[in-house]
Amino acid sequence: SPQPISTTLTAAIVHQRLKLARVAPALRTLYRKGRMTLEHMMALAISDDHAAQQEAWVNLLDWNRDPHLLKQALTCEAVPLTDKLALFVGVETYVAAGGHVLRDLFDAEDEGYLPDRALVQRLASAKLADAVDAVRAEGWKWVMAEATRDYSIHYGRVYPQPVEGADAMAYLPEDMVRSGARVLLERDGMLRIERG
């Protein structure tokens, strides 16, 4: 006997359909006329901004309207959640500071974007400044933060020395007053401190 057709929709499918309904009416008309694909509509749905959607569509040439390029045009100013700055700041901190997260409901692999790049950079700078202050409090002559590593600068090194009467190593105070440290932001959003 034939199986009954389920009329139950999952919450994800409902959210996806509602997101498609928020694509600019003129673009939905093009879809209904067969002048764009469902993949185009899904890419455009990353943004709720009708003007931005239409600008992305118009600015790409007919032969170059790949859905991936449409999505890229709509998210070019946003910070991907996989970016080291987003990982360093953290979604919770960003949202608590008034930001919102942009999610692609059609891409299971995609974690989303932080659209307010200036807010992300401001939060990252503040967090880096706190880390610099903590390392400076150790007694170094200078401490520099590098969100992006500068490979053009080469430094000399001082190394920790054995501590008398202990199985530990420490920098000598006379080395610290003439040397510095770098606070580096790694790809995974973690800080690495290079001392000496």
C-alpha positions as CSV (number, residue, x, y, z in Angstrom):
1,S,0.0,0.0,0.0
2,P,1.3,3.5,-0.7
3,Q,2.9,5.5,2.1
4,P,1.0,8.6,3.2
5,I,2.7,11.8,2.2
6,S,4.0,13.7,5.2
7,T,2.8,17.3,5.3
8,T,5.1,18.0,8.3
9,L,7.8,20.6,7.6
10,T,10.9,20.8,9.7
11,A,11.7,24.1,11.4
12,A,14.8,24.4,9.1
13,I,12.8,24.2,6.0
14,V,10.3,26.8,7.2
15,H,13.1,29.2,8.1
16,Q,14.7,28.6,4.6
17,R,11.4,29.3,2.8
18,L,10.8,32.4,4.9
19,K,14.4,33.5,4.1
20,L,13.7,33.1,0.3
21,A,10.6,35.2,0.7
22,R,12.8,38.1,1.9
23,V,14.7,38.2,-1.4
24,A,13.8,41.5,-3.3
25,P,10.5,41.2,-5.1
26,A,12.1,42.2,-8.4
27,L,14.6,39.3,-8.1
28,R,11.8,36.9,-7.1
29,T,10.1,37.9,-10.3
30,L,13.2,37.0,-12.3
31,Y,13.3,33.6,-10.6
32,R,9.6,33.0,-11.5
33,K,10.4,33.9,-15.1
34,G,13.3,31.4,-15.2
35,R,16.0,34.1,-15.4
36,M,17.7,32.9,-12.2
37,T,18.1,29.6,-10.5
38,L,17.1,28.5,-7.0
39,E,20.8,28.5,-6.2
40,H,20.9,32.2,-7.1
41,M,18.0,32.9,-4.8
42,M,19.6,31.0,-2.0
43,A,22.9,33.0,-2.4
44,L,21.0,36.3,-2.4
45,A,19.0,35.3,0.7
46,I,22.2,35.7,2.8
47,S,21.2,39.3,3.1
48,D,17.9,40.9,3.9
49,D,18.9,44.2,2.2
50,H,17.0,44.4,-1.0
51,A,19.2,47.1,-2.5
52,A,22.3,45.1,-1.8
53,Q,20.8,42.0,-3.3
54,Q,19.8,43.9,-6.5
55,E,23.2,45.6,-6.6
56,A,25.0,42.2,-6.3
57,W,22.8,40.8,-9.1
58,V,23.2,43.8,-11.5
59,N,27.0,44.2,-10.9
60,L,27.8,40.7,-12.0
61,L,27.8,40.0,-15.8
62,D,25.3,37.5,-17.1
63,W,27.9,34.9,-17.8
64,N,29.5,35.4,-14.4
65,R,26.5,35.2,-12.1
66,D,27.7,32.3,-10.1
67,P,25.8,31.9,-6.8
68,H,29.1,31.8,-4.9
69,L,30.1,35.2,-6.4
70,L,26.7,36.6,-5.4
71,K,27.1,35.5,-1.8
72,Q,30.7,36.8,-1.8
73,A,29.5,40.2,-3.0
74,L,27.0,40.3,-0.2
75,T,29.4,39.3,2.5
76,C,32.6,40.9,1.3
77,E,32.7,43.4,4.3
78,A,31.7,40.8,6.9
79,V,34.0,38.8,9.0
80,P,33.5,35.0,8.7
81,L,33.1,33.2,12.0
82,T,36.0,31.1,11.0
83,D,38.3,34.2,10.7
84,K,40.9,34.6,13.5
85,L,39.5,37.9,14.5
86,A,36.0,36.4,15.0
87,L,37.4,33.5,16.9
88,F,39.5,35.8,19.1
89,V,36.6,38.2,19.9
90,G,34.0,35.4,20.3
91,V,30.4,35.5,19.1
92,E,29.0,36.1,22.6
93,T,31.2,39.2,23.1
94,Y,30.3,40.5,19.7
95,V,26.5,40.0,20.2
96,A,26.8,41.5,23.8
97,A,28.4,44.6,22.2
98,G,25.4,45.1,19.9
99,G,26.5,43.1,16.9
100,H,24.3,40.5,15.1
101,V,25.3,37.3,13.3
102,L,24.5,36.7,9.7
103,R,23.7,33.1,9.0
104,D,23.4,31.2,5.7
105,L,20.5,28.9,6.2
106,F,21.2,27.1,3.0
107,D,24.7,26.0,3.7
108,A,25.2,23.4,6.4
109,E,28.9,23.9,6.4
110,D,28.7,27.7,6.8
111,E,28.8,29.0,10.4
112,G,28.0,32.6,9.5
113,Y,29.4,36.1,9.4
114,L,29.8,39.1,11.7
115,P,28.7,41.9,9.4
116,D,30.0,44.8,11.6
117,R,33.7,44.6,10.8
118,A,34.4,47.9,12.7
119,L,32.9,46.4,15.8
120,V,34.9,43.2,15.5
121,Q,38.1,45.2,15.0
122,R,37.3,47.5,18.0
123,L,36.6,44.5,20.3
124,A,39.8,42.7,19.1
125,S,41.9,45.8,19.7
126,A,40.5,46.2,23.2
127,K,41.2,42.5,24.0
128,L,44.7,42.8,22.5
129,A,45.4,45.9,24.6
130,D,44.5,44.0,27.7
131,A,46.9,41.2,26.8
132,V,49.6,43.7,26.1
133,D,49.1,45.3,29.5
134,A,49.3,42.0,31.2
135,V,52.6,41.1,29.5
136,R,54.0,44.6,30.1
137,A,53.3,44.2,33.8
138,E,55.9,41.4,33.8
139,G,58.6,44.1,33.4
140,W,59.4,44.1,29.7
141,K,60.8,47.3,28.2
142,W,58.3,47.1,25.3
143,V,55.4,45.0,24.3
144,M,53.9,45.0,20.8
145,A,50.6,43.4,19.6
146,E,50.5,42.0,16.1
147,A,47.1,40.9,14.8
148,T,48.8,40.1,11.6
149,R,52.4,38.9,11.9
150,D,55.0,41.2,10.4
151,Y,57.7,39.0,8.9
152,S,59.7,42.0,7.7
153,I,61.0,42.8,11.3
154,H,63.8,40.7,12.7
155,Y,64.6,40.7,16.4
156,G,67.6,39.6,18.4
157,R,66.8,37.2,21.3
158,V,67.5,36.9,25.0
159,Y,66.7,33.6,26.6
160,P,65.5,32.5,30.0
161,Q,68.2,31.4,32.4
162,P,68.2,28.6,35.0
163,V,66.8,29.8,38.4
164,E,69.2,29.1,41.2
165,G,67.8,26.5,43.6
166,A,64.8,25.6,41.4
167,D,64.1,23.4,38.3
168,A,62.8,26.5,36.5
169,M,63.9,29.0,33.9
170,A,63.3,32.8,34.0
171,Y,64.4,35.9,32.2
172,L,67.0,38.0,34.0
173,P,65.7,41.4,35.1
174,E,68.6,43.1,33.2
175,D,67.5,41.3,30.0
176,M,63.9,42.3,30.5
177,V,64.6,46.1,30.9
178,R,66.3,46.1,27.5
179,S,64.1,43.6,25.7
180,G,60.5,43.2,24.8
181,A,57.7,40.8,23.9
182,R,55.2,40.3,21.1
183,V,51.6,39.4,21.5
184,L,50.7,37.5,18.4
185,L,47.2,36.5,17.2
186,E,47.3,33.1,15.6
187,R,45.1,31.6,12.9
188,D,42.9,29.8,15.4
189,G,42.2,33.0,17.3
190,M,44.5,32.2,20.2
191,L,47.2,34.5,21.5
192,R,50.9,33.5,21.5
193,I,53.4,35.5,23.5
194,E,57.0,35.7,22.3
195,R,59.2,37.0,25.1
196,G,62.8,38.1,25.0
